[in-house]
Amino acid sequence: MHPSPSVIIFTTLSGLGFGLMIFLGLGAPSVTGWVAFWFYLIAYVLAVGGLMASAFHLGHPERALKAFTQWHTSWLSREAVAAVAALLVMGIYAALAVFFGLRIPALGWLGAALSLLTLIATAMIYTQLRTVPRWNHVLTPLHLVSTALAGGALLAGQVTPASVLLLAAGLIQIGHWSVGDTRFAEAGHTLGSATGLGSRGQVRAFEPPHTGPNYLLREMVYVVGRKHALKLRILAAGFGYALPLVLILVPGAGHVLGGIAVISHLLGVFASRWLFFAEAEHVVGLYYGARV
Amino acid sequence: MTRLPDHTERKLGLVIDLDTCVGCHACVVACKGWNTENYGAPLSDQDAYGAEPSGTFLNRVHSYEVTPETGAAQLVHFPKSCLHCEDAPCVTVCPTGASYKRSEDGIVLVNEADCIGCGLCAWACPYGAREMDAAAGVMKKCTLCVDRIYNETLPEIDREPACVRTCPAGARHFGDLGDPESDVSQLVAARGGIDLMPEQGTKPVNKYLPPRPKDTWEQTDILAPFLTPVADSPQGFLGWLDRALDRL
């Protein structure tokens, strides 16, 4: 799949933002006043910034309001509804904490639940696609949600939850890669089944429909950069999970090490998310002889 | 409404005969011609006269080479457009309700006024049947020429999809695949019509008729046995040369 910058930025930043919201909603840290202001500012900039980035890849962003209507069938619509609900509820919760020093735990829990729902809905947009076997299994939502939670815990300065979550998310990330590597073959999609000609002999793509490229090739048959996949995986695992884990476990790690841990995590997750798209193979590539 | 109908009164679709298709791409041109000036946004081209032309097509013809265990390889021309699936995954993923499947005839359509151009439906389709138009920013797909098949201002003979109407080989057939008595259903039954990528669970309405077996030499002519001139071992000058080279 084409690793579109807008979608990579959206899923990474929004994941981090909603991950932080979950911890703020749960009262970890329990903050009010100016401290709360900065925490919520960071969470909102990440979450809303990510959502704005995602709007850039739309053909018609001005019609985006219509995306709130089909929540009964569409995970993308559910994501939109959950995201706005989470931002509204957390907005009220945050305003009370910042301006009145008042924390209403029930409101925070509701905001945290809606934020978690947003993360799950985002993950399900990819998980639901049977056309992309690498994504179409249970480790995909686990990977995306655990990474967002780990990043949220890191930003929230929750050392114990962050270290447990970074370890778990790192292991799930490795699992997602290794399971994903064999998913296409296991799903059994071949040029033979795609054309229905497989029972007659060996099928080979002889000639594409047109000599030029097209939307399908650009969007779903993306192949550039896979030769560096292993290096990028090592960088993603190292910067995204291992280094932040080591940094926050340094005794007396303060804001400086914590800040480096967050930046390292963010860089690692960007690399991971780029691979998430670039390595994902859509079955339509079969028709173009691109999946052998 | 992105909820799929429980039941459609008819299942309009295409039957494509891979045995008959000659790969002339007339259906591609007819489709582009009709659909660029009728239903919805035009099918735009980018860099049409440049080094890397690209454009939106609702129907494309691939060509595949099939090599059997024994015998000669065969070239199969393979037109591919929307299969108007019964369990259309492109419809349910749509966040705006722009994509829908009609309960009256099963045609899958995009209401372009509601489409935000997110592209998720194209990701959900295993067949590459949906293409985002780069100029209009909305998703384009085969409408089964919904503006022809019910169009009473057209002569009756033209009330079928443009690709079917134009096919010079008679390789494309249009009809109700939900009615077992229809011509297309009987054709599918007689020729063993198949689904593409059935393991995706999409239940395509369009069917493909596999190529029929090729003639074999035995059936060619009663004179065929007299037409086997190939000598396994060379004779005469070539035989001498062969033996001489062997001895070297």
Coordinates of C-alpha atoms in Angstrom, one line a residue, chain B:
Chain B
M1 CA -27.0 3.7 3.0
T2 CA -23.9 1.6 3.4
R3 CA -25.8 -1.3 4.9
L4 CA -26.1 -4.0 2.2
P5 CA -29.7 -5.0 1.2
D6 CA -30.7 -8.4 2.6
H7 CA -32.0 -9.3 -0.7
T8 CA -32.1 -7.8 -4.2
E9 CA -35.0 -8.3 -6.5
R10 CA -32.7 -8.8 -9.5
K11 CA -29.0 -9.4 -9.8
L12 CA -28.0 -7.5 -12.9
G13 CA -24.5 -8.3 -14.0
L14 CA -22.1 -9.3 -16.8
V15 CA -21.0 -12.6 -18.1
I16 CA -17.6 -12.4 -19.7
D17 CA -16.6 -15.2 -22.1
L18 CA -12.8 -15.7 -21.8
D19 CA -13.0 -18.1 -24.7
T20 CA -14.3 -15.6 -27.1
C21 CA -12.6 -12.4 -26.0
V22 CA -10.0 -11.3 -28.5
G23 CA -8.5 -8.6 -26.4
C24 CA -9.3 -5.7 -28.7
H25 CA -10.1 -3.3 -25.8
A26 CA -13.2 -2.0 -27.7
C27 CA -15.2 -2.4 -24.4
V28 CA -12.6 -0.2 -22.6
V29 CA -13.0 2.5 -25.2
A30 CA -16.8 2.3 -25.3
C31 CA -16.9 2.4 -21.5
K32 CA -14.7 5.4 -21.2
G33 CA -16.6 7.1 -24.1
W34 CA -20.0 6.6 -22.6
N35 CA -19.1 7.2 -18.9
T36 CA -17.0 10.2 -19.4
E37 CA -19.9 12.2 -20.6
N38 CA -22.8 10.7 -18.7
Y39 CA -23.2 9.5 -15.1
G40 CA -21.2 11.7 -12.7
A41 CA -17.8 13.3 -13.1
P42 CA -15.9 12.8 -16.4
L43 CA -13.2 10.1 -16.4
S44 CA -10.2 12.3 -16.5
D45 CA -6.8 11.7 -18.0
Q46 CA -3.5 13.1 -16.7
D47 CA -0.6 13.9 -19.0
A48 CA -2.6 12.3 -21.8
Y49 CA -0.1 13.2 -24.5
G50 CA 3.0 13.3 -22.3
A51 CA 5.6 10.8 -21.3
E52 CA 3.6 9.0 -18.6
P53 CA -0.1 9.1 -19.5
S54 CA -2.5 7.9 -16.8
G55 CA -6.3 8.0 -16.5
T56 CA -9.4 6.7 -14.9
F57 CA -11.0 3.6 -16.4
L58 CA -13.9 1.6 -15.2
N59 CA -13.0 -1.4 -17.3
R60 CA -9.5 -2.7 -18.1
V61 CA -8.4 -5.6 -20.2
H62 CA -5.5 -7.7 -18.8
S63 CA -3.8 -10.5 -20.7
Y64 CA -2.6 -13.7 -19.1
E65 CA -0.5 -16.6 -20.3
V66 CA -1.7 -20.0 -19.1
T67 CA 0.8 -22.9 -19.4
P68 CA -0.8 -26.3 -18.9
E69 CA 1.1 -29.4 -17.6
T70 CA 1.3 -30.6 -21.2
G71 CA 0.6 -28.8 -24.4
A72 CA 1.1 -25.3 -25.6
A73 CA 0.6 -22.1 -23.6
Q74 CA -2.6 -20.2 -24.1
L75 CA -3.1 -16.4 -24.1
V76 CA -6.3 -15.3 -22.3
H77 CA -7.6 -11.8 -22.6
F78 CA -9.2 -10.8 -19.4
P79 CA -11.6 -7.8 -19.2
K80 CA -12.1 -6.7 -15.6
S81 CA -14.7 -4.2 -14.2
C82 CA -16.9 -4.1 -11.1
L83 CA -18.4 -7.5 -10.3
H84 CA -21.4 -5.9 -8.4
C85 CA -20.8 -8.3 -5.5
E86 CA -23.6 -9.5 -3.3
D87 CA -21.4 -9.1 -0.3
A88 CA -19.7 -5.9 -1.5
P89 CA -17.0 -5.0 1.0
C90 CA -16.6 -1.6 -0.7
V91 CA -20.1 -0.5 0.3
T92 CA -20.0 -1.3 4.0
V93 CA -16.6 0.5 4.6
C94 CA -17.9 3.8 3.2
P95 CA -18.1 6.4 6.0
T96 CA -20.5 8.8 4.2
G97 CA -23.1 6.6 2.6
A98 CA -22.0 7.6 -0.8
S99 CA -21.5 3.9 -1.8
Y100 CA -24.6 1.8 -2.0
K101 CA -26.0 -1.3 -3.5
R102 CA -29.5 -1.0 -5.0
S103 CA -32.1 -3.4 -3.6
E104 CA -34.1 -3.4 -6.9
D105 CA -31.3 -4.6 -9.2
G106 CA -28.2 -5.1 -7.1
I107 CA -26.1 -2.5 -9.0
V108 CA -23.4 -1.0 -6.8
L109 CA -23.2 2.8 -7.3
V110 CA -21.4 5.8 -5.9
N111 CA -23.4 9.0 -5.1
E112 CA -20.6 11.4 -6.1
A113 CA -22.2 14.3 -4.3
D114 CA -21.6 12.5 -1.0
C115 CA -18.2 11.0 -1.7
I116 CA -15.3 12.6 0.3
G117 CA -12.7 10.7 -1.8
C118 CA -11.1 8.9 1.2
G119 CA -10.3 5.9 -1.0
L120 CA -11.2 3.2 1.6
C121 CA -13.7 1.5 -0.8
A122 CA -10.9 1.0 -3.3
W123 CA -8.8 -0.6 -0.6
A124 CA -11.6 -2.9 0.3
C125 CA -12.2 -4.1 -3.3
P126 CA -10.1 -7.2 -4.1
Y127 CA -10.6 -6.7 -7.9
G128 CA -9.3 -3.2 -8.4
A129 CA -12.7 -2.2 -9.7
R130 CA -12.8 1.3 -8.1
E131 CA -10.5 4.1 -9.2
M132 CA -10.3 7.6 -7.7
D133 CA -10.5 10.2 -10.3
A134 CA -7.5 12.5 -10.0
A135 CA -9.3 15.6 -11.3
A136 CA -12.7 15.2 -9.6
G137 CA -11.4 13.7 -6.3
V138 CA -14.3 11.3 -6.2
M139 CA -14.4 7.5 -6.6
K140 CA -15.4 6.2 -10.0
K141 CA -16.7 2.7 -10.7
C142 CA -18.7 0.7 -13.2
T143 CA -22.4 1.7 -13.0
L144 CA -23.5 -1.2 -15.3
C145 CA -24.5 1.8 -17.5
V146 CA -27.4 2.5 -15.3
D147 CA -28.1 5.5 -17.5
R148 CA -28.4 3.3 -20.6
I149 CA -30.2 0.1 -19.4
Y150 CA -33.3 1.9 -18.2
N151 CA -33.1 4.8 -20.7
E152 CA -36.3 4.8 -22.8
T153 CA -35.0 7.6 -25.0
L154 CA -32.5 5.1 -26.5
P155 CA -33.5 2.5 -29.0
E156 CA -34.2 -0.8 -27.2
I157 CA -31.2 -2.5 -28.8
D158 CA -28.9 0.1 -27.0
R159 CA -30.4 -0.5 -23.6
E160 CA -27.5 -2.5 -22.4
P161 CA -24.1 -1.5 -21.0
A162 CA -21.8 0.2 -23.6
C163 CA -19.1 -2.5 -23.2
V164 CA -21.7 -5.2 -24.1
R165 CA -23.2 -3.3 -26.9
T166 CA -19.8 -2.6 -28.5
C167 CA -18.1 -6.0 -28.1
P168 CA -17.4 -7.2 -31.7
A169 CA -16.7 -10.8 -30.5
G170 CA -19.9 -11.2 -28.5
A171 CA -17.8 -12.0 -25.5
R172 CA -19.8 -9.9 -23.1
H173 CA -23.3 -10.7 -22.0
F174 CA -25.7 -8.7 -19.8
G175 CA -28.7 -9.9 -17.8
D176 CA -30.3 -10.9 -14.5
L177 CA -28.1 -13.5 -12.8
G178 CA -30.6 -13.9 -10.0
D179 CA -33.1 -15.5 -12.4
P180 CA -32.1 -19.1 -13.2
E181 CA -34.1 -19.0 -16.4
S182 CA -32.4 -15.9 -17.9
D183 CA -30.1 -16.3 -20.9
V184 CA -27.0 -15.3 -18.9
S185 CA -27.8 -17.8 -16.0
Q186 CA -28.2 -20.6 -18.5
L187 CA -25.0 -19.6 -20.2
V188 CA -23.2 -19.7 -16.9
A189 CA -24.7 -23.1 -16.1
A190 CA -23.8 -24.5 -19.5
R191 CA -20.3 -23.3 -19.6
G192 CA -19.3 -23.7 -15.9
G193 CA -19.0 -20.0 -15.2
I194 CA -16.7 -19.1 -12.3
D195 CA -16.2 -16.4 -9.6
L196 CA -13.0 -14.4 -9.3
M197 CA -11.2 -14.9 -6.0
P198 CA -14.1 -16.7 -4.3
E199 CA -12.0 -17.0 -1.1
Q200 CA -12.5 -13.3 -0.5
G201 CA -16.2 -14.1 0.3
T202 CA -17.5 -11.2 -1.8
K203 CA -20.0 -13.4 -3.8
P204 CA -19.5 -11.6 -7.2
V205 CA -22.5 -11.4 -9.4
N206 CA -20.5 -11.1 -12.6
K207 CA -19.3 -14.5 -13.9
Y208 CA -16.4 -15.5 -16.1
L209 CA -16.7 -18.3 -18.6
P210 CA -13.4 -20.2 -18.8
P211 CA -11.7 -20.9 -22.1
R212 CA -12.8 -24.1 -23.8
P213 CA -10.2 -26.8 -24.4
K214 CA -8.2 -26.4 -27.5
D215 CA -8.5 -28.8 -30.4
T216 CA -5.9 -31.6 -30.4
W217 CA -3.9 -32.9 -33.4
E218 CA -5.9 -36.2 -33.6
Q219 CA -9.0 -34.2 -34.4
T220 CA -7.4 -32.1 -37.2
D221 CA -7.7 -34.2 -40.3
I222 CA -7.7 -37.8 -41.4
L223 CA -4.5 -36.9 -43.4
A224 CA -2.8 -35.9 -40.2
P225 CA -0.8 -39.1 -39.8
F226 CA 0.7 -38.5 -43.2
L227 CA 1.8 -35.1 -42.1
T228 CA 4.4 -36.2 -39.6
P229 CA 7.6 -35.4 -41.5
V230 CA 9.9 -34.8 -38.5
A231 CA 12.9 -37.2 -38.4
D232 CA 14.4 -37.6 -34.9
S233 CA 17.8 -38.5 -36.3
P234 CA 19.2 -36.3 -39.2
Q235 CA 19.9 -38.0 -42.5
G236 CA 22.2 -37.2 -45.4
F237 CA 24.6 -34.3 -45.2
L238 CA 23.2 -33.2 -41.8
G239 CA 23.5 -36.8 -40.5
W240 CA 27.2 -36.9 -41.6
L241 CA 27.8 -33.5 -40.0
D242 CA 26.2 -34.6 -36.8
R243 CA 28.3 -37.8 -36.6
A244 CA 31.4 -35.9 -37.6
L245 CA 30.9 -33.3 -34.9
D246 CA 30.2 -36.0 -32.3
R247 CA 33.5 -37.6 -33.1
L248 CA 35.5 -34.4 -32.5

